[in-house]
PDB file of C-alpha atoms in Angstrom:
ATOM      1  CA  UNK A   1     -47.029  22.521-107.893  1.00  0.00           C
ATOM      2  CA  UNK A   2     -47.548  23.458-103.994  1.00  0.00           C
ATOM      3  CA  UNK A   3     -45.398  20.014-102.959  1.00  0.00           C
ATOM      4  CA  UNK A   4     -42.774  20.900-105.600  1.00  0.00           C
ATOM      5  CA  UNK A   5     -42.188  24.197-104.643  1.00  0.00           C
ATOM      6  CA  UNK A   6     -42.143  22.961-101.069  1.00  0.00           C
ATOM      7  CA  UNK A   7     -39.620  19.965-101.776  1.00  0.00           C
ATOM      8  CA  UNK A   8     -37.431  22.880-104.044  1.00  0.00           C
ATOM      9  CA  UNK A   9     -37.630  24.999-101.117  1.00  0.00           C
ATOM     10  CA  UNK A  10     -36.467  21.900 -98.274  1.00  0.00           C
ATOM     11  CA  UNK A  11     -33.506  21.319-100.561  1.00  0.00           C
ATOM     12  CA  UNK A  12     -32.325  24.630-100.882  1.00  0.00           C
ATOM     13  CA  UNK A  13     -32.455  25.063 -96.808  1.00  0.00           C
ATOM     14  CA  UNK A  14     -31.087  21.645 -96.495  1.00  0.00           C
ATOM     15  CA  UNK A  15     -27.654  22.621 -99.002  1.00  0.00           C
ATOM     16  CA  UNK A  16     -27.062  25.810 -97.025  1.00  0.00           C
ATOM     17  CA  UNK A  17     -27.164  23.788 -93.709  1.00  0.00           C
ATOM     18  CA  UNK A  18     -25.317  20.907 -95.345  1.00  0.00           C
ATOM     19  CA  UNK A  19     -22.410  23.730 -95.321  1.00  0.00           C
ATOM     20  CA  UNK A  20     -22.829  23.665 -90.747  1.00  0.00           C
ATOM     21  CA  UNK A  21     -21.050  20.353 -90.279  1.00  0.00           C
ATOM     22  CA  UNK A  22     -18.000  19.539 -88.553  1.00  0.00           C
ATOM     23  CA  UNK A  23     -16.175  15.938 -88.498  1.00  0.00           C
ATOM     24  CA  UNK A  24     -16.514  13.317 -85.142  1.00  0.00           C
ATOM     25  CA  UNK A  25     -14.628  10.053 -85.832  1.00  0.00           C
ATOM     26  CA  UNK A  26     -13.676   8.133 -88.902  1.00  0.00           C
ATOM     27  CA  UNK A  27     -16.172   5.660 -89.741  1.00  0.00           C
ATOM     28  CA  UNK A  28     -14.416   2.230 -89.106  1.00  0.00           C
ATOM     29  CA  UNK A  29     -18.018  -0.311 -89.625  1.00  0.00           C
ATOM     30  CA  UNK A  30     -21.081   0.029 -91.650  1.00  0.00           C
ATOM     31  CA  UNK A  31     -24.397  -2.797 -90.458  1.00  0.00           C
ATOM     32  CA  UNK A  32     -27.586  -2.373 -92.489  1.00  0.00           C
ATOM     33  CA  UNK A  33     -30.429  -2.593 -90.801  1.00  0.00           C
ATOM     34  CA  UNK A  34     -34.276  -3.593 -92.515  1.00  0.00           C
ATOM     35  CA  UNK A  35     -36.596  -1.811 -90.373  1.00  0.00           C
ATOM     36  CA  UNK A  36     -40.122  -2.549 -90.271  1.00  0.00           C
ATOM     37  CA  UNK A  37     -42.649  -0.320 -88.856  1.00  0.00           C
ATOM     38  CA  UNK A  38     -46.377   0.615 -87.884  1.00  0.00           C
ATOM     39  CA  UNK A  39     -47.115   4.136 -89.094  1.00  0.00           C
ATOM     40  CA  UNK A  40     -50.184   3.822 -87.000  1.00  0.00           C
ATOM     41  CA  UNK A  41     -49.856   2.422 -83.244  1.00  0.00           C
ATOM     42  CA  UNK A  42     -52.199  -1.267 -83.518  1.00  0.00           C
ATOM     43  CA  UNK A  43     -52.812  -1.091 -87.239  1.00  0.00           C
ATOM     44  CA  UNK A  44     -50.983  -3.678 -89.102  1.00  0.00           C
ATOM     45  CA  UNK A  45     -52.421  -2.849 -92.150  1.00  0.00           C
ATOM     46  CA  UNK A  46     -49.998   0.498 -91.732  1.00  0.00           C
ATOM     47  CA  UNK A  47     -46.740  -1.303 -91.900  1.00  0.00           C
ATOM     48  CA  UNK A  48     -43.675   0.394 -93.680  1.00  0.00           C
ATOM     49  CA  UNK A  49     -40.113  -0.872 -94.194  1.00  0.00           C
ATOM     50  CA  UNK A  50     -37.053   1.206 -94.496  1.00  0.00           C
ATOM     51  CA  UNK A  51     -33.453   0.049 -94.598  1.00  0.00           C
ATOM     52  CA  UNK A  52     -31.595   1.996 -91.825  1.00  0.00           C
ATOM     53  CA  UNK A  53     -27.560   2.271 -91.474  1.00  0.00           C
ATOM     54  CA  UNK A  54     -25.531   1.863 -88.011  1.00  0.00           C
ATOM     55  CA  UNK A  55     -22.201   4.019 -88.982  1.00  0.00           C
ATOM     56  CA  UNK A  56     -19.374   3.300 -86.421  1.00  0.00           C
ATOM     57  CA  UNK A  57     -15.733   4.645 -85.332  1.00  0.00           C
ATOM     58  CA  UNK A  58     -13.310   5.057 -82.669  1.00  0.00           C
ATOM     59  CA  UNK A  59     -15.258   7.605 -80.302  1.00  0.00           C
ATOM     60  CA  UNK A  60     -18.923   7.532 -82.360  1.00  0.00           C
ATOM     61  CA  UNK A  61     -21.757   5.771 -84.076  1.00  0.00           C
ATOM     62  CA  UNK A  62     -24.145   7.160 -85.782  1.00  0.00           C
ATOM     63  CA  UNK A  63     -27.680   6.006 -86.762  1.00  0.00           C
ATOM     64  CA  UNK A  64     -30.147   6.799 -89.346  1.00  0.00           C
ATOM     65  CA  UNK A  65     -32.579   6.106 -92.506  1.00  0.00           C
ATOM     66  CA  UNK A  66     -29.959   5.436 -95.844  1.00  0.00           C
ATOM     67  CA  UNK A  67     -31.937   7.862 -97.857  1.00  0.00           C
ATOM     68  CA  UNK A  68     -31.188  10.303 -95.140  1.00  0.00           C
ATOM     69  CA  UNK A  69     -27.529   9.399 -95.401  1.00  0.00           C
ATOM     70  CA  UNK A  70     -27.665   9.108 -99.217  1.00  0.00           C
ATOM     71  CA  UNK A  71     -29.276  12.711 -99.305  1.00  0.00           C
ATOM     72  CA  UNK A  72     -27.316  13.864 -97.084  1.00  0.00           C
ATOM     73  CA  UNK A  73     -23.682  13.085 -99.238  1.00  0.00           C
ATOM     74  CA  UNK A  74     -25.396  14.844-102.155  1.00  0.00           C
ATOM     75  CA  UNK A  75     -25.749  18.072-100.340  1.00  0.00           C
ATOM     76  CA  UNK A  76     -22.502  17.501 -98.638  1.00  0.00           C
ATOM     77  CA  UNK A  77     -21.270  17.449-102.074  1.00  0.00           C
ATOM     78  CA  UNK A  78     -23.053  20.167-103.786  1.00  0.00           C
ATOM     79  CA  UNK A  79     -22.653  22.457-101.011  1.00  0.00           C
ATOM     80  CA  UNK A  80     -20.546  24.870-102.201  1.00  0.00           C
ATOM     81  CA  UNK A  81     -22.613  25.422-105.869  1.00  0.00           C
ATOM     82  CA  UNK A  82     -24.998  27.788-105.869  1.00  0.00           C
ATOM     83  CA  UNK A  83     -28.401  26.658-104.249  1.00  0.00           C
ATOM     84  CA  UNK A  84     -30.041  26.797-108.467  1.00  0.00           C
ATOM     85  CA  UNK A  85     -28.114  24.743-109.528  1.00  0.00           C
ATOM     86  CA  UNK A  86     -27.537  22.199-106.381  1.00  0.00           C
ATOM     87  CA  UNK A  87     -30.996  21.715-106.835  1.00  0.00           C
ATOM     88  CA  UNK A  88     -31.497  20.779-110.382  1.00  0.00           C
ATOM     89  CA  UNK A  89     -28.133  18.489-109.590  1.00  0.00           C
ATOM     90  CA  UNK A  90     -30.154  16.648-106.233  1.00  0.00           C
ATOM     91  CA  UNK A  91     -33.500  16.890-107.140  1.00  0.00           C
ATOM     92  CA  UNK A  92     -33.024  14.009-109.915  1.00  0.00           C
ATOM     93  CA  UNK A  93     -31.481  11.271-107.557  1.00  0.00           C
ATOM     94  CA  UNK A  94     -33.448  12.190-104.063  1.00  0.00           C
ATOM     95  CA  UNK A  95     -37.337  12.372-105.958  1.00  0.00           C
ATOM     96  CA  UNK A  96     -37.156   8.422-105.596  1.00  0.00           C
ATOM     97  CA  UNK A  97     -35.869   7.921-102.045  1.00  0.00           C
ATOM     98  CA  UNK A  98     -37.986  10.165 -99.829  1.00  0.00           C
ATOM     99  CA  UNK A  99     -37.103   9.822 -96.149  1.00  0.00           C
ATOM    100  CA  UNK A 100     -40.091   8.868 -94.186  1.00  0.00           C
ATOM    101  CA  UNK A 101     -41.365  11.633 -91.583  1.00  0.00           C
ATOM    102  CA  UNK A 102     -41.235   9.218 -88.959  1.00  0.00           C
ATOM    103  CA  UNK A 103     -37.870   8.017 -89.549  1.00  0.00           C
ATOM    104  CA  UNK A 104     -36.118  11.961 -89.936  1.00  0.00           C
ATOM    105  CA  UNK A 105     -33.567  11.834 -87.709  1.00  0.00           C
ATOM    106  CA  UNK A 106     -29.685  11.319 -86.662  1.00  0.00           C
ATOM    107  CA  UNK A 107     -28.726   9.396 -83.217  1.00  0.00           C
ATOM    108  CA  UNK A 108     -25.793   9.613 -82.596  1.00  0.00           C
ATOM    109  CA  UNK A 109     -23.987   7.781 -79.274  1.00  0.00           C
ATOM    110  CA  UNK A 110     -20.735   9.156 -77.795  1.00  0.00           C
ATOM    111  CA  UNK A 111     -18.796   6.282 -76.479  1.00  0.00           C
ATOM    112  CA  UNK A 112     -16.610   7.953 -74.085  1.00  0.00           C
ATOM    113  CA  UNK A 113     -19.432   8.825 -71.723  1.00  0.00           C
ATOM    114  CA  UNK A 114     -21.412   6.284 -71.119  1.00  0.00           C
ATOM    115  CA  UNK A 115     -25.125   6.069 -71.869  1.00  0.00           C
ATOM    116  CA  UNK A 116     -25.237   9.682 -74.010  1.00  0.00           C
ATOM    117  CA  UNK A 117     -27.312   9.774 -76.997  1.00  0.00           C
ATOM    118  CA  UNK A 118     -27.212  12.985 -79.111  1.00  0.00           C
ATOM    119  CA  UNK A 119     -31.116  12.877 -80.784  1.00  0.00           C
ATOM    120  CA  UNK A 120     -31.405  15.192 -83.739  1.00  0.00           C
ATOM    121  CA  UNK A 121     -34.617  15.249 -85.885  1.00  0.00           C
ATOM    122  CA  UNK A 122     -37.283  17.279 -87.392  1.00  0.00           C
ATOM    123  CA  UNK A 123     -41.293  17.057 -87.096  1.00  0.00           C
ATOM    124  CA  UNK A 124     -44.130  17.288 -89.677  1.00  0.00           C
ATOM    125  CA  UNK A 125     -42.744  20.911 -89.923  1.00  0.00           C
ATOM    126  CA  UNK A 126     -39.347  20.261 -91.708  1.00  0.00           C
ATOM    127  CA  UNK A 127     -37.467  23.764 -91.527  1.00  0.00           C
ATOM    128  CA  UNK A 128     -36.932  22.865 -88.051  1.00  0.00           C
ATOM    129  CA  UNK A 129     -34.229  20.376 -85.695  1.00  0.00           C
ATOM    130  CA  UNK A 130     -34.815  19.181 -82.638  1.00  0.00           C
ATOM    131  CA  UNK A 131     -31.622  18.167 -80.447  1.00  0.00           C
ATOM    132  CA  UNK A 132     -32.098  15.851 -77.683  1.00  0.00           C
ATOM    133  CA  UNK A 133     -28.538  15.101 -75.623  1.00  0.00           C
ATOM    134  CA  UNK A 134     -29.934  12.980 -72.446  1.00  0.00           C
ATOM    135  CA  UNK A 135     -28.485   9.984 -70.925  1.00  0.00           C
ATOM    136  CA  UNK A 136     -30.074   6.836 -72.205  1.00  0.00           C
ATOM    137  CA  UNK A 137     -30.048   4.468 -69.380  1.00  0.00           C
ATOM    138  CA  UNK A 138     -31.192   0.377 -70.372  1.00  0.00           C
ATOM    139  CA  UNK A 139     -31.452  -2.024 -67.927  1.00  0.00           C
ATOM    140  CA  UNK A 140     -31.331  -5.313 -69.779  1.00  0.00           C
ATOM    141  CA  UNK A 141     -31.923  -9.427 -68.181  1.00  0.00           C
ATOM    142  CA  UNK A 142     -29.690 -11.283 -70.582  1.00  0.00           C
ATOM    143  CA  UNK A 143     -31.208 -14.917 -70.781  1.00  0.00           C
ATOM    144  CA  UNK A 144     -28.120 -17.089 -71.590  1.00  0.00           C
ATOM    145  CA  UNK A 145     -30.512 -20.441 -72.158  1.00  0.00           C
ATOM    146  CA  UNK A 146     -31.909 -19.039 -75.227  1.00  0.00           C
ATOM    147  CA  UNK A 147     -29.719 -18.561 -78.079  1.00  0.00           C
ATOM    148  CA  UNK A 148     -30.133 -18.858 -82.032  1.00  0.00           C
ATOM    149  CA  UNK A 149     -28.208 -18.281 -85.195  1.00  0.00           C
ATOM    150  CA  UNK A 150     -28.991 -15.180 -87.506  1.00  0.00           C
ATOM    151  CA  UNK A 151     -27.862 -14.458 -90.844  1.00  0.00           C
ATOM    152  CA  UNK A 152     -26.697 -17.813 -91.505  1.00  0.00           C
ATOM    153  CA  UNK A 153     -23.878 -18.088 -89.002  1.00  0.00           C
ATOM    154  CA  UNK A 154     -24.010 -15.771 -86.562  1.00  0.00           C
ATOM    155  CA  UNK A 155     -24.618 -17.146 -83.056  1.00  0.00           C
ATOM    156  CA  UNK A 156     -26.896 -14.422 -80.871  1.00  0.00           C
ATOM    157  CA  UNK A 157     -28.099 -14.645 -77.219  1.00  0.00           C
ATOM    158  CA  UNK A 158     -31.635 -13.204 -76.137  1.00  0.00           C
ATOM    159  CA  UNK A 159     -31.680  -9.819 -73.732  1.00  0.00           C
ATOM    160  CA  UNK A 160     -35.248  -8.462 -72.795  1.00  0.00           C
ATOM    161  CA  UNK A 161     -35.711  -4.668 -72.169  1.00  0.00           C
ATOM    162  CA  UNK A 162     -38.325  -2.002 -71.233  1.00  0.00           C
ATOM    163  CA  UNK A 163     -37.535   1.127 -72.809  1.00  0.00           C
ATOM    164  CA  UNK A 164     -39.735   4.856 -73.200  1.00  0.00           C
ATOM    165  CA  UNK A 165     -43.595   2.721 -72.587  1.00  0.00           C
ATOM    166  CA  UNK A 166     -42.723  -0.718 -74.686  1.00  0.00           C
ATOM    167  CA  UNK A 167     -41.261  -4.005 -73.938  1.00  0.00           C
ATOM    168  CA  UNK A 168     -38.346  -5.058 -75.929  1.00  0.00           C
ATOM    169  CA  UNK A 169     -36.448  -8.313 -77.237  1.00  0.00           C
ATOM    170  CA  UNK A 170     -32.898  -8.398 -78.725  1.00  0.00           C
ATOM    171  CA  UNK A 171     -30.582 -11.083 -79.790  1.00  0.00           C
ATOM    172  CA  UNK A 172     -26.760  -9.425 -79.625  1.00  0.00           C
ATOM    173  CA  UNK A 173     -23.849 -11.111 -80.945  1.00  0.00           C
ATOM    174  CA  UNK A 174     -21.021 -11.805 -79.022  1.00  0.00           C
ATOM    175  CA  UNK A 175     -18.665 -12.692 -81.202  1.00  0.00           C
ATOM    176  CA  UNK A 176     -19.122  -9.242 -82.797  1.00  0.00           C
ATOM    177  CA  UNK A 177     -17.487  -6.829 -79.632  1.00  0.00           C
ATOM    178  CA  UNK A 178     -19.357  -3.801 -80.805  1.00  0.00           C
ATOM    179  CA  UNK A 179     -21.422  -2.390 -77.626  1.00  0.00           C
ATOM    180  CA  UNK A 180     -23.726  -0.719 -80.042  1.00  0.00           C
ATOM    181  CA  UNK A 181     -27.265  -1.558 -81.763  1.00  0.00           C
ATOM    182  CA  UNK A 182     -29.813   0.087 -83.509  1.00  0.00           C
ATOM    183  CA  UNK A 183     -31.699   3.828 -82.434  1.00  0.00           C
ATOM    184  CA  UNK A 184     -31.095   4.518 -78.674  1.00  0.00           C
ATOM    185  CA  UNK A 185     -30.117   0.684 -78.031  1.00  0.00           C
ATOM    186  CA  UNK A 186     -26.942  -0.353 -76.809  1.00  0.00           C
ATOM    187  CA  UNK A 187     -25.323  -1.857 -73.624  1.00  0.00           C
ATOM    188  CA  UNK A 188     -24.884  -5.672 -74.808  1.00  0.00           C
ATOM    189  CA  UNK A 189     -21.368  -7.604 -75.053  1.00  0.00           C
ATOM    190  CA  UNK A 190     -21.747  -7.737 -78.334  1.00  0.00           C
ATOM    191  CA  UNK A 191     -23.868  -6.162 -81.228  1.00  0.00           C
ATOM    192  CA  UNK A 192     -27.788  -6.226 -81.060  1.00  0.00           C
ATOM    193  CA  UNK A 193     -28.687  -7.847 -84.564  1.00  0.00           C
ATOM    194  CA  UNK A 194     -32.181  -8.103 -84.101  1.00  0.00           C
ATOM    195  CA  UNK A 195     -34.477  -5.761 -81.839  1.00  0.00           C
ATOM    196  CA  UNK A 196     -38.103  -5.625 -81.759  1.00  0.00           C
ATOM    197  CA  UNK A 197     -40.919  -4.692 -79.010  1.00  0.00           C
ATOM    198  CA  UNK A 198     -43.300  -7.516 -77.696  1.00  0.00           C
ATOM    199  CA  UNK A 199     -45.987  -5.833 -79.971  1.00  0.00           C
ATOM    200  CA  UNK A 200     -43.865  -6.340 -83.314  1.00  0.00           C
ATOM    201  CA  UNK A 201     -44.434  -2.391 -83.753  1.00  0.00           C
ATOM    202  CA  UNK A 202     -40.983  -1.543 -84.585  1.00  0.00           C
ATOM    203  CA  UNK A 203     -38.998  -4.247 -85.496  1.00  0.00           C
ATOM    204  CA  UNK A 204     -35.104  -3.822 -86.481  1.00  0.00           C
ATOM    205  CA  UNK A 205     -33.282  -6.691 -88.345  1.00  0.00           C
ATOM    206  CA  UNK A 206     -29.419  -6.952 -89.140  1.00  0.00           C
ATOM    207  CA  UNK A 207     -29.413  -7.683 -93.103  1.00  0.00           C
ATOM    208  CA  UNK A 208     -25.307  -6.887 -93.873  1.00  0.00           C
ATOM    209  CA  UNK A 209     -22.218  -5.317 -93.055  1.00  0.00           C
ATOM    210  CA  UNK A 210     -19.282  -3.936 -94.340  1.00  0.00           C
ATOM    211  CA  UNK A 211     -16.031  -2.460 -93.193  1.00  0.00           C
ATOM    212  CA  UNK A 212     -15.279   0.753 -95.605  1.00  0.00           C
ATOM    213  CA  UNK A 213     -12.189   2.413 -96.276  1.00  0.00           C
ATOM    214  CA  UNK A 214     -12.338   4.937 -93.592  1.00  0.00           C
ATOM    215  CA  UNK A 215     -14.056   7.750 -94.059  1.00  0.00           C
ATOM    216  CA  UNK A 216     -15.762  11.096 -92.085  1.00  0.00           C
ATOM    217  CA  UNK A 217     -18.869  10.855 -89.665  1.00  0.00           C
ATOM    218  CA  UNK A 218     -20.212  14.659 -89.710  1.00  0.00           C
ATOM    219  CA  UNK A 219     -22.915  15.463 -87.303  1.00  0.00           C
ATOM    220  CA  UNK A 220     -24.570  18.878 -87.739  1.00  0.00           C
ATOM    221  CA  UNK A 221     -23.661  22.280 -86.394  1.00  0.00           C
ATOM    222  CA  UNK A 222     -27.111  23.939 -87.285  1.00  0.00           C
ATOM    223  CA  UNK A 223     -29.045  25.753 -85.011  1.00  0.00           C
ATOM    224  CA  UNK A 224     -31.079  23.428 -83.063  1.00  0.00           C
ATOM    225  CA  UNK A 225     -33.944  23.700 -80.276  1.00  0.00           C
ATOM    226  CA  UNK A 226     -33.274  21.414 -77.396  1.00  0.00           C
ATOM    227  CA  UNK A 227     -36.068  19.632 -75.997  1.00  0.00           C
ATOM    228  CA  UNK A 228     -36.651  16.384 -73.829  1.00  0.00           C
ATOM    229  CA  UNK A 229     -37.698  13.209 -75.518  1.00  0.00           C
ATOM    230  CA  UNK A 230     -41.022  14.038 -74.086  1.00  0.00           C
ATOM    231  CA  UNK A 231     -41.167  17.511 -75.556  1.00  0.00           C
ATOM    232  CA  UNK A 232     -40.073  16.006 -79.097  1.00  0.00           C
ATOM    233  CA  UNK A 233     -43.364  14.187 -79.184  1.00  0.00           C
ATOM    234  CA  UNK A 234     -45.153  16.972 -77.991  1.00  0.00           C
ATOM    235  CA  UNK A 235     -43.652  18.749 -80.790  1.00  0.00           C
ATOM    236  CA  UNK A 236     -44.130  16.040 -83.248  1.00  0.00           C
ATOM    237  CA  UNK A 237     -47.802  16.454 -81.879  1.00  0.00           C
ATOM    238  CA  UNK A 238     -48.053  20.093 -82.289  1.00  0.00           C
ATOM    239  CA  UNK A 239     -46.555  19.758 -86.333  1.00  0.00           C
ATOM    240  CA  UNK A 240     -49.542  17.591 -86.629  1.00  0.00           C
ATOM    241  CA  UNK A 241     -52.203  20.112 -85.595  1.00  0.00           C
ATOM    242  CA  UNK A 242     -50.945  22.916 -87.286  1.00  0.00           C
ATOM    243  CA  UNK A 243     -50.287  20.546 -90.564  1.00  0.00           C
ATOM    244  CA  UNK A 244     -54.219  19.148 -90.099  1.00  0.00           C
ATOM    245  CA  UNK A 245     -55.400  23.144 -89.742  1.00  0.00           C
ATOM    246  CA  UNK A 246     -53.741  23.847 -93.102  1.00  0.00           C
ATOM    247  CA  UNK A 247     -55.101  20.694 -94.431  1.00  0.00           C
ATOM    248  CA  UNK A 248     -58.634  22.127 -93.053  1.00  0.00           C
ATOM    249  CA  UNK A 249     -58.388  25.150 -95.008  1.00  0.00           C
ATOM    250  CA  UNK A 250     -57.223  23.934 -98.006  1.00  0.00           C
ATOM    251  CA  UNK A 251     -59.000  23.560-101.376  1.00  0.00           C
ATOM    252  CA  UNK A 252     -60.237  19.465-102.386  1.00  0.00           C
ATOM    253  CA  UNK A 253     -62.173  18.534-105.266  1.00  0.00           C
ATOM    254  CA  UNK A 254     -64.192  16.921-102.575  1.00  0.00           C
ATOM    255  CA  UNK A 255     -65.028  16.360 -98.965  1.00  0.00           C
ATOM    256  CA  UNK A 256     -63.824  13.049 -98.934  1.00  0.00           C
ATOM    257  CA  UNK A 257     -60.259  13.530-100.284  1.00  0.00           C
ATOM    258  CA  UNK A 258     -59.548  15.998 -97.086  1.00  0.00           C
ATOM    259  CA  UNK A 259     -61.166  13.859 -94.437  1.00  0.00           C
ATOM    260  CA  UNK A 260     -58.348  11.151 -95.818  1.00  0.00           C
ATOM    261  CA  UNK A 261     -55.839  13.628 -95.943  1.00  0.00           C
ATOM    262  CA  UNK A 262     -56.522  14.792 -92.375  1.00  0.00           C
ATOM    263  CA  UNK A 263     -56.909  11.055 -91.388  1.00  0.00           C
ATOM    264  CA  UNK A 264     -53.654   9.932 -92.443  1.00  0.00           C
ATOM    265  CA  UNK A 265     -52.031  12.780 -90.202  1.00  0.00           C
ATOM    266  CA  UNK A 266     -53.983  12.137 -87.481  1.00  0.00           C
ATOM    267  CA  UNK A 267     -52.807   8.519 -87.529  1.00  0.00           C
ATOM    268  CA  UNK A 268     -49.186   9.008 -88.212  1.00  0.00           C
ATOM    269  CA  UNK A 269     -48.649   9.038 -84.401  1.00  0.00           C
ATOM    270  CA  UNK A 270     -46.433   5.363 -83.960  1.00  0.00           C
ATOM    271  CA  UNK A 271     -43.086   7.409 -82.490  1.00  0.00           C
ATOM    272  CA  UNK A 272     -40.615   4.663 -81.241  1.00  0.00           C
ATOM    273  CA  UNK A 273     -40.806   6.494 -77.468  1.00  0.00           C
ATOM    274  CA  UNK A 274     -44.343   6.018 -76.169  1.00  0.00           C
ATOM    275  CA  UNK A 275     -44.992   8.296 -73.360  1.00  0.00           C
TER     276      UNK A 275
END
């Protein structure tokens, strides 16, 4: 009853903010990303996949989970009903595509200044955005000698990276003249189609693409606390702590059902920037 009233109450905050949007670009291309991830930094056995969507126009791309995106049309939608009855509308079609708390966020690049990355995402404590506009700044070594074919038929060339504590590989496409890529990543002649660190932690692979009729990339116009990339994870951090003292004073049937409860927050701590 407790998570219901607190998903009923998420929706209802997320309709009214759903209403402080305003239009960047037309979306021109659409690439699907799989993601695969460790919720846990070293644990294998904590591996999660999520499909993730590149959105790109004229001026803008914009990247983020498809349940985010998915959720996010449905409150785009409902936003001018009143927040009752959005609710019972949403709640049906968004109670079987959570986004994960790891992957809650928007990036979105702005193409006319070079390197800047608009970060927007929430931590542990959802009610709450984080913005973080900073210049994103990859060096990559493009290794011409090695090259392979992806998807079937799409010839890719292998660039190596260090980006935020972690050692990257990414095979870009040139034959597809989008400077763009997955998360923060970008810089390439062509379109990164496959991304991963040397530790196989986060791992992004290009699985299809379309070219929609165009339509409007929104990015929000809520209220936001800026912050550093560093003092995101230090705010991730702090969500944790004040989630696991909740978790500390709430009532279990036993012991062990809150140390496993406090365990699995304590080890959700895999952010793709590892300071």
């Amino acid at each position: 009853m407790r998570l219901l009233f607190q998903l009923t109450l998420l929706l209802v905050t997320s309709i009214v903010g759903a209403q402080n949007v305003k239009e960047i670009d037309k979306v021109s291309h659409i690439f699907y990303y799989d993601y695969s991830y460790l919720h846990e930094r070293g644990n294998s056995a904590t591996e999660k996949n999520h499909q993730m969507l590149l959105e790109v126009g004229n001026s803008f791309s914009k990247f983020q989970s498809v349940n985010k995106a998915f959720a996010d049309s449905l409150f785009a939608l409902y936003a001018n009903e009143p927040p009752s009855v959005a609710v019972s509308k949403i709640m049906p079609q968004v109670s079987g595509s959570p986004v994960p708390i790891l992957l809650n966020y928007v990036v979105v690049k702005e193409y006319a200044s070079v390197n800047k990355t608009i970060f927007i995402g929430k931590t542990m404590e959802a009610s709450t955005l984080f913005k973080v506009e900073e210049s994103v700044e990859i060096s990559w070594e493009i290794d011409p000698t090695r090259d392979s074919t992806i998807l079937g038929n799409i010839h890719c060339i292998m660039a190596r990276t260090t980006y935020a504590g972690r050692d990257y590989i990414a095979w870009f496409a040139p034959e597809i003249p989008i400077n763009d890529g997955p998360y923060k990543f970008s810089g390439l002649p062509g379109l990164i189609v496959k991304l991963y660190d040397t530790q196989r932690e986060h791992v992004f692979s290009l699985n299809g693409m379309v070219k929609p009729s165009p339509k409007p990339m929104y990015v929000t116009t809520e209220k936001c606390i800026n912050v550093s990339s560093r003092g995101f994870s230090r705010a991730f951090e702090a969500s944790k702590s004040d989630l696991i003292d909740q978790l500390d004073n709430f009532t279990f049937s036993n012991e062990e059902m809150k140390i496993r409860a406090i365990g699995r927050v304590v080890n959700l701590n895999n952010l793709v920037e590892q300071f």
